[in-house]
Short mmCIF file of C-alpha atoms in Angstrom, two decimals:
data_model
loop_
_atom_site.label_atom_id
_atom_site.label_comp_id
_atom_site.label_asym_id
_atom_site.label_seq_id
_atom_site.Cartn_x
_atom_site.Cartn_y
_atom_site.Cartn_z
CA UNK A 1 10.34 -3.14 -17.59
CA UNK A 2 11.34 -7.08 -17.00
CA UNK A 3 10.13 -8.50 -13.48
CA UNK A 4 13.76 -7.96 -12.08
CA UNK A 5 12.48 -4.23 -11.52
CA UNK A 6 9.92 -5.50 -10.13
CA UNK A 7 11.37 -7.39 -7.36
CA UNK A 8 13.76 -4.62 -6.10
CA UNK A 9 11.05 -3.21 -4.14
CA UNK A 10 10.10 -6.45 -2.34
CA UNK A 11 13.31 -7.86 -2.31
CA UNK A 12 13.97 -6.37 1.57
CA UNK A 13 11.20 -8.46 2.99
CA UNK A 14 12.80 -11.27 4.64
CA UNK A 15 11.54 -13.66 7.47
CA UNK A 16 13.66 -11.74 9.61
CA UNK A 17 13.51 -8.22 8.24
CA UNK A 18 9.10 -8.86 8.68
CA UNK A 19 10.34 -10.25 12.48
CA UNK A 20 11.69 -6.20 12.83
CA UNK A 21 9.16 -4.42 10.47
CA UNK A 22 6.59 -3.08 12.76
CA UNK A 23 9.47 -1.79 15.43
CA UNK A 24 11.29 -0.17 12.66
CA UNK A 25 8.82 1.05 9.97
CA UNK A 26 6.00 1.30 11.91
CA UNK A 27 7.27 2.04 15.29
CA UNK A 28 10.26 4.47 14.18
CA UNK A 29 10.61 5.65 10.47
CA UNK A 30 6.55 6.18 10.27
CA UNK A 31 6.64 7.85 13.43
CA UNK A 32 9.46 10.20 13.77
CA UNK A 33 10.91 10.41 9.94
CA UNK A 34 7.87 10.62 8.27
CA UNK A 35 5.86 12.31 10.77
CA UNK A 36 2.82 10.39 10.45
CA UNK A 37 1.40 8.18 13.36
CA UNK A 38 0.71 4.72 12.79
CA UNK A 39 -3.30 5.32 13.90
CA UNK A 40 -3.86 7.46 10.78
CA UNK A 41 -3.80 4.02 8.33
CA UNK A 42 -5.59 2.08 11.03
CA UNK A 43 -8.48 4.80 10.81
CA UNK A 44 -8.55 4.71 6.84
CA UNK A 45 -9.41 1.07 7.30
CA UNK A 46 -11.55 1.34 9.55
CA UNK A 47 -13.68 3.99 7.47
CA UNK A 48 -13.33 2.61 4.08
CA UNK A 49 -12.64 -1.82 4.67
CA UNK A 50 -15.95 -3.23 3.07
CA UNK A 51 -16.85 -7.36 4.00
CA UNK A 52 -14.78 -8.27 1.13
CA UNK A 53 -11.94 -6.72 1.32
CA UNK A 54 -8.40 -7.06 -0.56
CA UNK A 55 -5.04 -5.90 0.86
CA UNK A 56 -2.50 -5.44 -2.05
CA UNK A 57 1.26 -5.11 -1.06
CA UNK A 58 0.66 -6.57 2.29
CA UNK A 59 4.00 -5.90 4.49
CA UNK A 60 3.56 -7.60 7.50
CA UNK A 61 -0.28 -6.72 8.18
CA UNK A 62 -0.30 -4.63 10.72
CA UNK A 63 -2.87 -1.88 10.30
CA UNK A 64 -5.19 -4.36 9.23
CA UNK A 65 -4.91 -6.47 12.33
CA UNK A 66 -5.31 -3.43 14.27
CA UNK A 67 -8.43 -1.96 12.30
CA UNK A 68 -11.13 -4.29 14.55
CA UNK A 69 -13.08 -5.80 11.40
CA UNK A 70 -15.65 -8.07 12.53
CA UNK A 71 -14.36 -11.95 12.54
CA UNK A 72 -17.82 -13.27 12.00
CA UNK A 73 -18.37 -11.86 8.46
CA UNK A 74 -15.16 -10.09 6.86
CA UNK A 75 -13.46 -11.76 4.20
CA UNK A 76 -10.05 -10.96 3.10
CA UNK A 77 -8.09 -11.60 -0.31
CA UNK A 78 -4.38 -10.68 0.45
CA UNK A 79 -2.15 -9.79 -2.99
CA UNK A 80 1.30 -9.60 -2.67
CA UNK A 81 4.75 -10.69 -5.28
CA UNK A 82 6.21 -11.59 -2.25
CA UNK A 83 5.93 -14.96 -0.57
CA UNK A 84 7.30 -14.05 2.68
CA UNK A 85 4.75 -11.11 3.20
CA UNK A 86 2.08 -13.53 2.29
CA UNK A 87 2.71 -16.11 4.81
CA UNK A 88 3.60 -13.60 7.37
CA UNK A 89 0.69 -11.81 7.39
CA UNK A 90 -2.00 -14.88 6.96
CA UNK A 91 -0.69 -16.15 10.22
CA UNK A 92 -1.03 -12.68 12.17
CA UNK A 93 -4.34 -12.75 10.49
CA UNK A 94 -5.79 -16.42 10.40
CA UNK A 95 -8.71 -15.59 12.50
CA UNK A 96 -9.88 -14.07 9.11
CA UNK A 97 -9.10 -17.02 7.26
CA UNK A 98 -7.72 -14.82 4.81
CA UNK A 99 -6.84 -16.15 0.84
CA UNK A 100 -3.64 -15.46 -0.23
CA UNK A 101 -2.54 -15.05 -3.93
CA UNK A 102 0.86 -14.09 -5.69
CA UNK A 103 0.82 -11.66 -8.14
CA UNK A 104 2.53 -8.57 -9.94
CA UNK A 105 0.44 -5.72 -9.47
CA UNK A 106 1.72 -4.61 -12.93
CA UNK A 107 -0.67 -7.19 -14.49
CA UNK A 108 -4.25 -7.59 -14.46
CA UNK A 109 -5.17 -9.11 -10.96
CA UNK A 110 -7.66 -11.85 -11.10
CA UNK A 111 -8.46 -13.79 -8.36
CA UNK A 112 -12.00 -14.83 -9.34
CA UNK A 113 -14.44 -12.05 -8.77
CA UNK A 114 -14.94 -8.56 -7.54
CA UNK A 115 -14.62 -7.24 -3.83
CA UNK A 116 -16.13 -4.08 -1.93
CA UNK A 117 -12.74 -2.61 -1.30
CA UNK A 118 -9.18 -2.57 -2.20
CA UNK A 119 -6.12 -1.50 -0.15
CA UNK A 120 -2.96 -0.39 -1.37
CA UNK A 121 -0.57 0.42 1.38
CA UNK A 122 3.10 0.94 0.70
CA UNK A 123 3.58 -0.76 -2.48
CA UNK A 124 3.03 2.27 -4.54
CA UNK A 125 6.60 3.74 -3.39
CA UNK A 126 8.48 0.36 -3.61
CA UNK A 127 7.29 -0.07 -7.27
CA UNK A 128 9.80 1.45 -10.63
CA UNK A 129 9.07 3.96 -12.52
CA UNK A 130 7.79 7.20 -12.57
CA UNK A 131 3.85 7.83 -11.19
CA UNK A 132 2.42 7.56 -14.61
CA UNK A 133 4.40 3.63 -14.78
CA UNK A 134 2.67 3.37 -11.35
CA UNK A 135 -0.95 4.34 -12.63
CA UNK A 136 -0.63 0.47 -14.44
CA UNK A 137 -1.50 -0.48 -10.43
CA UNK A 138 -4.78 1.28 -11.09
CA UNK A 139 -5.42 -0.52 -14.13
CA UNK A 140 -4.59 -3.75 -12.90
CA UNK A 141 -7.07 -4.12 -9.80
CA UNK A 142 -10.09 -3.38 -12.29
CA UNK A 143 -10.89 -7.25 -12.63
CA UNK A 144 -11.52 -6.48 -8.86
CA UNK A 145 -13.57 -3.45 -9.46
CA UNK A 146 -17.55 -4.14 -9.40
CA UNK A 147 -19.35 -0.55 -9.42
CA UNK A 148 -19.67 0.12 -5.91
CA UNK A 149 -15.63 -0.45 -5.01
CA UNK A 150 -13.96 1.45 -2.82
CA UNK A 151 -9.66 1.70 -3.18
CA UNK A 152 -8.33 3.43 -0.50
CA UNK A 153 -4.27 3.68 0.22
CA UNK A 154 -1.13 5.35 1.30
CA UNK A 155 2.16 6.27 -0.35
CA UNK A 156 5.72 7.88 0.89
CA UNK A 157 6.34 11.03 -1.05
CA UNK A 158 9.72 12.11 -2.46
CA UNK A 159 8.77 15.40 -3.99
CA UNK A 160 6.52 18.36 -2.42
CA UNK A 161 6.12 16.83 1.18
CA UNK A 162 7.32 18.41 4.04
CA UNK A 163 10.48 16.76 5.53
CA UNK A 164 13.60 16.91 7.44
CA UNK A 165 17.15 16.66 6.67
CA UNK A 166 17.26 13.22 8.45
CA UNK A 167 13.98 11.98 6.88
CA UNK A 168 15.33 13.12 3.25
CA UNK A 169 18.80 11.27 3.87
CA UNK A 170 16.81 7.98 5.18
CA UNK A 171 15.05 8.31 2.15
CA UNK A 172 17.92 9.35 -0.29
CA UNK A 173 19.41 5.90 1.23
CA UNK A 174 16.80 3.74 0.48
CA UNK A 175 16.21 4.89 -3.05
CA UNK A 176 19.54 4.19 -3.46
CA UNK A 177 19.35 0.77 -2.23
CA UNK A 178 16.49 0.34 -4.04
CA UNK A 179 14.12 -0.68 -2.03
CA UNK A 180 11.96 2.38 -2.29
CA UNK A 181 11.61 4.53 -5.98
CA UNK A 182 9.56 7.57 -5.05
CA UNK A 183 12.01 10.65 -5.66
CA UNK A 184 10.04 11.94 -8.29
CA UNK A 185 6.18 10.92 -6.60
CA UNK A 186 4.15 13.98 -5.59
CA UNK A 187 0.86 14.38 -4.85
CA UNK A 188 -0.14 16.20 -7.74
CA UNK A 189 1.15 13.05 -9.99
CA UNK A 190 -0.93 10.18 -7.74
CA UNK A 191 -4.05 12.33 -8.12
CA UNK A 192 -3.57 12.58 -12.26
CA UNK A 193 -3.52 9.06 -12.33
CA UNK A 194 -6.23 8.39 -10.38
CA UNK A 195 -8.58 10.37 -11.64
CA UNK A 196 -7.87 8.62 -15.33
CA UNK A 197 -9.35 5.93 -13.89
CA UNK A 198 -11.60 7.00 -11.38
CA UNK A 199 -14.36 9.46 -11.38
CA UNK A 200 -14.14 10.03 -7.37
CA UNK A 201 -10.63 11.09 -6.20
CA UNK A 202 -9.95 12.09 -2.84
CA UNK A 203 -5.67 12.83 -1.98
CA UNK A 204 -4.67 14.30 1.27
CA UNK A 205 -0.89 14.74 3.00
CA UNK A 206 0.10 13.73 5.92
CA UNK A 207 3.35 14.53 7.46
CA UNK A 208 5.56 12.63 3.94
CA UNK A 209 2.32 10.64 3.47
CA UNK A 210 -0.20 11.21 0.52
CA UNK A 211 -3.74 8.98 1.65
CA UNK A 212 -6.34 8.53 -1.29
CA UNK A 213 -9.19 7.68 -1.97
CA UNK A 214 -10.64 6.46 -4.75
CA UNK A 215 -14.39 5.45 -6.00
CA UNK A 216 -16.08 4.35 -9.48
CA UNK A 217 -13.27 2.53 -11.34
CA UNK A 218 -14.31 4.05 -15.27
CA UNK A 219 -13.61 0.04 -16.17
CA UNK A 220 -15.88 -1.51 -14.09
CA UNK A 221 -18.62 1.19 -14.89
CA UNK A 222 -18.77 0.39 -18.66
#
């Protein structure tokens, strides 16, 4: 799969498409298409965001500005392929002074050392392939991955989730633009593939929404 497959998912993120993101994604699609409201991610970080804490695929930063982490003591590694997403959200969220590193999330993710949790928040659906291509995600945060680390994350469905006629068109039209590649992702197929690499697996729907999470990465354990 060359990096051009890559980039489809991440290739909507402009300056001014991030300017609109949390009105339209967060405010509209999340809401009334896929029938999940935006305080159900907030919550997840606010349960499972340890004091180091890395955000891979980071959008525009929204849940995690709204989660309340303590500014004294949290520190915060944000991942993403895209530029634009990067700088976006590490000016929403410079009281964190947060570090900010480009990479594929195909390839092992080093940023030099572990953390106490991981996020991955709506890149899973943007990236190619079918859930088992996906699973190389899992593999790649385990330079992150000391014992005790916590991943903990959200995906769109395309297959086995309850949804409308206008929520399936929306989504029909944005894998067909590309931006999103999650026809075939069910819940049964994220679970498989986290439990290869994880001996603590937790997947639940909500509304089009599978949350996870996900404890004792078998790589860092060895």
């Amino acid at each position: 799969m060359d990096v051009g497959a890559y980039r489809n998912g991440v290739k909507a993120y402009t300056p001014f498409f991030l300017h609109c993101y949390d009105l339209l994604v967060i405010g509209i699609f999340t809401r009334y298409f896929w029938q999940c409201e935006g305080q159900r991610y907030i919550d997840i970080y606010r349960r499972h965001a340890g004091r180091r804490h890395a955000d891979i695929g980071v959008g525009t930063g929204y849940f995690l500005d709204h989660a309340g982490l303590d500014e004294g003591r949290q520190q915060i590694a944000l991942i993403d392929l895209n530029p634009n997403c990067l700088r976006h959200t590490a000016q929403r969220l410079q009281r964190y002074v947060p570090e900010c590193h480009v990479r594929n999330a195909f390839e092992p993710i080093v940023i030099g050392g572990t953390v106490d949790s991981i996020c991955i928040g709506g890149l899973i659906h943007c990236a190619p392939g079918t859930m088992r291509d996906k699973g190389r995600i899992f593999d790649a945060i385990a330079p992150l991955c000391a014992p005790g680390t916590t991943l903990f994350g959200y995906t769109l469905l395309g297959k086995d989730a309850p949804m409308s006629w206008y929520a399936r068109a929306l989504m029909g039209f944005m894998n067909w633009l590309k931006v999103v590649d999650n026809r075939d992702d069910s819940l049964d197929a994220l679970h498989a593939e986290l439990s290869q690499r994880f001996s603590q697996v937790e997947v639940w729907l909500v509304g089009c929404n599978a949350f996870f999470t996900a404890k004792n990465h078998k790589d860092a354990t060895r």
